[in-house]
């Protein structure tokens, strides 16, 4: 192999547009939270924020665990979360209120306007806004290598939206009926159905990722179908909650859980496929001395990867091992993209050699 370039493809600098969107989204989320603080007072806001944030670490860990083989860039994940918490929340409030005003002008009563906003307007508007984070990431399309990536980014946008929305809902319940009402609502939104928004928007994530990673005619329909699925799921849950019917809520919950299981199955299937491909492509690099049969076995399972990083940390090679694993993983991804999409030979060789260079710099054992 030729001498590698000094940088690897996974060391790309973030775009200015991404950083600007991140700052704007974060600022808008902060504005909403400050407004809720001023509206509900320190006590109510403190309780509501605590309830909204309590399940977040577990939910984040659950989402990120889906993508441990090839973790997405932290800045991109943060952008998706901030977009959901800021831009999506603010625009959803404005557009939903505008839509409800149109229904009111058309002669509908207050109760009908509330139902229209909750069951029809909110799912259509909110899913479009959360899902737009995926569309903005299309400019960084190489970060979405499979359906799992789409699910992860969509889930981050959904979690960002949910945590800010929940602060508002808990604060409203606290203001009307006190702490007990806020806690009761937390049991439903924070414990029974904490993954509602991530599951809805993951339908869009699957659609976007499918459109990017497939070359069949169906890919053109994947994004609108994913959006339709997200709206229907969201509307199903909101409709059941509006009916205040326990059987309806139970049916909606079972449907959402079935979709969640389907999403998990997608990630498991993709992980198995990817591991199988590592065993196909990486042996071809044994002659470089950068990959050995033990390395391939180590790279092919998550427990083996963790054990290798643990050993490397004891040997003060923790960063080197992480870099090696990342570069080897991206090398396999490069082959998969080339197999799936085709790539100019010169570009493939340049990216391949950059990744081999990263592996060479990291491999000190």
Coordinates of C-alpha atoms in Angstrom, one line a residue:
X1 CA 0.0 0.0 0.0
X2 CA 1.1 3.6 -0.6
X3 CA 2.0 5.9 2.2
X4 CA -1.1 7.2 3.9
X5 CA -2.1 10.8 4.0
X6 CA -1.8 12.6 7.3
X7 CA -5.5 12.6 8.1
X8 CA -8.3 10.1 8.2
X9 CA -11.8 10.5 7.0
X10 CA -13.2 10.3 10.5
X11 CA -11.3 13.4 11.5
X12 CA -13.3 15.8 9.3
X13 CA -14.0 19.2 10.7
X14 CA -17.6 20.1 11.3
X15 CA -19.2 22.5 8.8
X16 CA -19.9 26.1 9.8
X17 CA -23.5 25.6 8.9
X18 CA -23.8 22.7 11.4
X19 CA -22.2 24.8 14.1
X20 CA -24.5 27.8 13.4
X21 CA -27.6 25.6 13.5
X22 CA -26.4 24.1 16.7
X23 CA -26.0 27.5 18.4
X24 CA -29.4 28.7 17.1
X25 CA -31.2 25.6 18.2
X26 CA -29.5 25.6 21.7
X27 CA -30.4 29.3 22.1
X28 CA -34.1 28.7 21.2
X29 CA -34.3 25.8 23.7
X30 CA -32.9 28.1 26.4
X31 CA -35.4 30.8 25.5
X32 CA -38.3 28.3 25.9
X33 CA -37.0 27.1 29.2
X34 CA -36.5 30.7 30.5
X35 CA -40.0 31.5 29.4
X36 CA -41.3 28.4 31.3
X37 CA -39.3 29.5 34.4
X38 CA -40.8 32.9 34.4
X39 CA -44.3 31.6 33.7
X40 CA -44.3 28.8 36.3
X41 CA -42.0 30.2 39.0
X42 CA -38.8 28.6 40.4
X43 CA -40.6 25.9 42.5
X44 CA -42.8 24.6 39.7
X45 CA -40.1 24.9 37.1
X46 CA -37.6 23.1 39.3
X47 CA -39.9 20.2 39.9
X48 CA -40.9 20.0 36.2
X49 CA -37.3 20.2 34.9
X50 CA -36.2 17.5 37.4
X51 CA -39.0 15.2 36.3
X52 CA -38.3 15.8 32.6
X53 CA -34.5 15.2 33.0
X54 CA -34.6 12.2 35.4
X55 CA -35.1 9.5 32.7
X56 CA -32.9 11.2 30.1
X57 CA -29.6 9.6 30.9
X58 CA -31.1 6.1 30.6
X59 CA -32.9 7.0 27.4
X60 CA -29.8 8.5 25.9
X61 CA -27.7 5.5 26.8
X62 CA -30.4 3.2 25.3
X63 CA -30.4 5.1 22.0
X64 CA -26.6 5.4 21.8
X65 CA -26.2 1.7 22.6
X66 CA -27.8 1.0 19.2
X67 CA -24.8 2.4 17.4
X68 CA -21.8 1.2 19.3
X69 CA -19.9 -0.4 16.4
X70 CA -19.6 2.8 14.5
X71 CA -20.5 5.7 16.9
X72 CA -21.7 8.8 15.2
X73 CA -19.9 12.1 15.6
X74 CA -20.8 13.6 19.0
X75 CA -21.3 17.1 17.4
X76 CA -23.9 15.7 14.9
X77 CA -25.7 13.9 17.7
X78 CA -25.8 17.0 19.8
X79 CA -27.1 19.0 16.8
X80 CA -30.0 16.5 16.4
X81 CA -30.8 16.7 20.1
X82 CA -30.6 20.5 20.1
X83 CA -32.7 20.8 17.0
X84 CA -35.5 18.8 18.5
X85 CA -35.3 20.8 21.8
X86 CA -35.0 24.2 20.2
X87 CA -36.1 24.9 16.6
X88 CA -38.6 22.0 16.5
X89 CA -40.3 23.0 19.8
X90 CA -40.5 26.7 19.0
X91 CA -41.8 26.3 15.4
X92 CA -44.2 23.6 16.6
X93 CA -45.7 25.9 19.1
X94 CA -46.1 28.8 16.6
X95 CA -47.4 26.6 13.8
X96 CA -49.8 24.7 15.9
X97 CA -51.3 27.9 17.5
X98 CA -51.6 29.3 14.0
X99 CA -53.4 26.2 12.8
X100 CA -55.7 26.2 15.8
X101 CA -56.5 29.9 15.1
X102 CA -57.6 28.9 11.6
X103 CA -59.9 26.2 13.0
X104 CA -61.4 28.8 15.4
X105 CA -62.0 31.3 12.6
X106 CA -63.8 28.5 10.7
X107 CA -66.4 28.4 13.4
X108 CA -65.2 25.4 15.5
X109 CA -65.6 25.5 19.3
X110 CA -62.8 25.6 21.8
X111 CA -63.0 21.8 22.5
X112 CA -63.0 21.0 18.8
X113 CA -60.0 23.3 18.3
X114 CA -58.1 21.6 21.1
X115 CA -58.8 18.2 19.7
X116 CA -57.8 19.3 16.2
X117 CA -54.5 20.7 17.6
X118 CA -53.7 17.6 19.6
X119 CA -54.7 14.8 17.3
X120 CA -54.2 16.3 13.8
X121 CA -52.0 19.4 13.8
X122 CA -49.4 18.4 16.4
X123 CA -48.4 15.0 14.8
X124 CA -48.2 16.6 11.3
X125 CA -46.3 19.6 12.4
X126 CA -44.0 18.1 15.1
X127 CA -42.9 15.1 13.0
X128 CA -42.1 17.3 10.1
X129 CA -40.0 19.6 12.3
X130 CA -38.2 16.8 14.2
X131 CA -37.6 14.9 11.0
X132 CA -36.1 17.9 9.3
X133 CA -33.0 17.4 11.4
X134 CA -32.4 14.3 9.3
X135 CA -32.9 16.2 6.1
X136 CA -30.3 18.8 7.2
X137 CA -27.9 16.0 7.9
X138 CA -28.2 14.9 4.2
X139 CA -25.4 17.4 3.4
X140 CA -23.3 15.1 5.6
X141 CA -24.7 12.1 4.0
X142 CA -21.6 9.9 4.6
X143 CA -22.5 10.0 8.3
X144 CA -25.7 7.9 7.5
X145 CA -24.3 4.5 6.5
X146 CA -27.3 2.4 7.4
X147 CA -30.8 2.4 8.8
X148 CA -29.4 2.3 12.4
X149 CA -27.8 5.7 11.8
X150 CA -31.1 7.1 10.7
X151 CA -32.8 5.7 13.8
X152 CA -30.2 7.1 16.1
X153 CA -30.3 10.6 14.7
X154 CA -34.1 10.6 14.7
X155 CA -34.2 9.4 18.2
X156 CA -31.9 12.1 19.4
X157 CA -34.1 14.8 17.8
X158 CA -37.1 13.1 19.4
X159 CA -35.5 13.0 22.8
X160 CA -34.6 16.7 22.6
X161 CA -38.1 17.6 21.7
X162 CA -39.6 15.4 24.4
X163 CA -37.5 16.7 27.3
X164 CA -38.5 20.4 26.6
X165 CA -42.1 19.5 25.9
X166 CA -42.3 17.5 29.1
X167 CA -41.1 20.4 31.2
X168 CA -44.1 22.4 29.8
X169 CA -46.6 19.6 30.4
X170 CA -45.4 18.9 34.0
X171 CA -45.4 22.6 34.7
X172 CA -48.9 22.9 33.5
X173 CA -50.0 20.0 35.7
X174 CA -48.1 21.4 38.7
X175 CA -49.8 24.8 38.3
X176 CA -53.3 23.4 38.0
X177 CA -53.3 20.6 40.6
X178 CA -50.0 20.6 42.4
X179 CA -47.1 18.1 42.8
X180 CA -49.2 15.0 42.8
X181 CA -50.6 15.8 39.4
X182 CA -47.2 16.5 37.9
X183 CA -45.9 13.2 39.3
X184 CA -48.9 11.3 37.9
X185 CA -48.2 12.7 34.5
X186 CA -44.6 11.8 34.8
X187 CA -45.5 8.2 35.4
X188 CA -47.3 8.2 32.0
X189 CA -44.9 10.3 30.0
X190 CA -41.6 9.6 31.7
X191 CA -41.9 6.0 32.8
X192 CA -44.7 4.2 30.7
X193 CA -44.1 5.9 27.4
X194 CA -40.7 7.7 27.5
X195 CA -39.7 6.7 24.0
X196 CA -42.8 8.0 22.2
X197 CA -41.2 10.8 20.3
X198 CA -38.0 8.9 19.5
X199 CA -40.1 6.0 18.1
X200 CA -42.3 8.3 16.0
X201 CA -39.5 10.2 14.5
X202 CA -37.4 7.0 13.9
X203 CA -39.9 6.1 11.2
X204 CA -38.6 9.2 9.3
X205 CA -35.0 8.2 10.2
X206 CA -35.6 4.8 8.6
X207 CA -37.0 6.4 5.5
X208 CA -34.2 8.9 5.1
X209 CA -31.5 6.3 5.7
X210 CA -33.2 3.8 3.3
X211 CA -33.3 6.5 0.6
X212 CA -29.6 7.2 1.1
X213 CA -28.4 3.6 1.3
X214 CA -30.5 1.9 -1.4
X215 CA -30.5 2.1 -5.2
X216 CA -33.9 0.7 -5.9
X217 CA -37.0 2.6 -7.1
X218 CA -38.7 2.3 -3.8
X219 CA -36.2 4.6 -2.2
X220 CA -38.0 7.6 -3.6
X221 CA -41.1 6.7 -1.6
X222 CA -39.2 5.9 1.6
X223 CA -39.0 9.4 3.1
X224 CA -42.7 10.3 2.6
X225 CA -43.8 6.9 3.8
X226 CA -41.6 7.2 6.9
X227 CA -43.1 10.6 7.6
X228 CA -46.6 9.2 7.2
X229 CA -45.8 6.4 9.6
X230 CA -44.5 8.9 12.2
X231 CA -47.6 11.0 11.9
X232 CA -49.9 8.0 12.2
X233 CA -48.1 6.7 15.3
X234 CA -48.1 10.1 16.9
X235 CA -51.7 10.7 16.1
X236 CA -52.7 7.3 17.4
X237 CA -51.2 8.0 20.8
X238 CA -52.5 11.6 21.0
X239 CA -56.0 10.4 19.9
X240 CA -56.1 7.7 22.5
X241 CA -54.9 10.1 25.2
X242 CA -57.6 12.6 24.2
X243 CA -60.3 10.0 24.4
X244 CA -59.1 9.2 28.0
X245 CA -59.9 5.6 27.3
X246 CA -57.7 3.0 28.9
X247 CA -58.4 0.3 26.2
X248 CA -57.5 2.9 23.5
X249 CA -54.3 3.8 25.3
X250 CA -53.5 0.2 25.7
X251 CA -53.9 -0.5 22.0
X252 CA -51.8 2.5 21.1
X253 CA -49.1 1.5 23.5
X254 CA -48.9 -2.0 22.1
X255 CA -48.6 -0.6 18.6
X256 CA -45.8 1.7 19.6
X257 CA -44.0 -1.1 21.5
X258 CA -44.3 -3.4 18.4
X259 CA -42.7 -0.6 16.3
X260 CA -40.0 -0.2 18.9
X261 CA -39.2 -4.0 18.7
X262 CA -39.1 -3.7 14.9
X263 CA -36.6 -0.9 15.1
X264 CA -34.4 -2.8 17.5
X265 CA -34.6 -5.8 15.2
X266 CA -33.4 -3.6 12.3
X267 CA -30.3 -2.5 14.3
X268 CA -29.5 -6.1 15.4
X269 CA -29.8 -7.3 11.8
X270 CA -27.6 -4.5 10.5
X271 CA -25.0 -5.2 13.2
X272 CA -24.8 -8.9 12.3
X273 CA -24.5 -8.0 8.6
X274 CA -21.7 -5.5 9.3
X275 CA -19.8 -8.0 11.5
X276 CA -20.0 -10.6 8.7
X277 CA -18.7 -8.0 6.2
X278 CA -15.7 -7.3 8.5
X279 CA -14.7 -10.9 8.3
X280 CA -14.9 -10.6 4.5
X281 CA -13.0 -7.4 3.9
X282 CA -10.4 -7.1 6.6
X283 CA -8.5 -10.3 5.9
X284 CA -7.5 -8.7 2.6
X285 CA -5.3 -6.3 4.6
X286 CA -3.4 -8.9 6.5
X287 CA -0.4 -8.4 4.2
X288 CA -0.1 -4.8 5.3
X289 CA 0.7 -6.0 8.8
X290 CA -2.0 -3.7 10.2
X291 CA -4.6 -6.5 10.6
X292 CA -4.1 -9.9 12.0
X293 CA -6.6 -12.8 12.6
X294 CA -6.8 -11.9 16.4
X295 CA -7.5 -8.3 15.4
X296 CA -10.4 -9.4 13.2
X297 CA -11.8 -11.5 16.0
X298 CA -11.4 -8.6 18.4
X299 CA -13.2 -6.2 16.1
X300 CA -16.1 -8.5 15.3
X301 CA -17.9 -8.4 18.6
X302 CA -18.8 -5.7 21.1
X303 CA -17.5 -7.7 24.2
X304 CA -14.2 -8.3 22.5
X305 CA -13.9 -4.6 21.6
X306 CA -14.6 -3.6 25.2
X307 CA -12.1 -6.1 26.5
X308 CA -9.4 -4.8 24.1
X309 CA -10.0 -1.2 25.1
X310 CA -9.8 -2.2 28.8
X311 CA -6.5 -3.9 28.2
X312 CA -5.3 -0.9 26.2
X313 CA -6.2 1.5 29.0
X314 CA -4.1 -0.6 31.4
X315 CA -1.2 -0.4 29.0
X316 CA -1.8 3.4 28.5
X317 CA -2.9 2.8 24.9
X318 CA -6.6 3.5 25.4
X319 CA -6.8 6.3 22.8
X320 CA -4.7 4.3 20.3
X321 CA -7.0 1.3 20.6
X322 CA -10.1 3.4 20.2
X323 CA -8.6 5.1 17.1
X324 CA -7.6 1.7 15.6
X325 CA -11.1 0.2 16.1
X326 CA -12.7 3.3 14.7
X327 CA -10.5 3.4 11.6
X328 CA -10.9 -0.4 11.0
X329 CA -14.7 0.0 11.3
X330 CA -14.7 2.9 8.8
X331 CA -12.6 0.9 6.5
X332 CA -15.3 -1.8 6.4
X333 CA -17.9 1.0 5.9
X334 CA -15.9 2.3 3.0
X335 CA -16.0 -1.1 1.3
X336 CA -19.8 -1.4 2.0
X337 CA -20.4 2.1 0.5
X338 CA -18.4 1.2 -2.6
X339 CA -20.2 -2.1 -2.9
X340 CA -23.6 -0.4 -2.5
X341 CA -23.1 2.9 -4.4
X342 CA -20.0 2.5 -6.5
X343 CA -17.0 4.8 -6.1
X344 CA -14.3 6.2 -8.3
X345 CA -11.2 4.1 -8.0
X346 CA -8.9 7.0 -7.2
X347 CA -11.2 8.3 -4.4
X348 CA -11.6 4.8 -3.0
X349 CA -7.8 4.3 -2.8
X350 CA -7.3 7.8 -1.2
X351 CA -9.9 7.1 1.5
X352 CA -8.7 3.6 2.0
X353 CA -5.1 4.7 2.4
X354 CA -6.1 7.4 4.8
X355 CA -7.8 4.9 7.0
X356 CA -4.9 2.5 6.8
X357 CA -2.7 5.4 7.8
X358 CA -4.9 6.0 10.9
X359 CA -4.6 2.3 11.8
X360 CA -0.8 2.4 11.3
X361 CA -0.5 5.4 13.6
X362 CA -2.7 3.8 16.3
X363 CA -1.4 0.2 16.2
X364 CA 1.4 0.0 18.8
X365 CA 0.9 -3.5 20.1

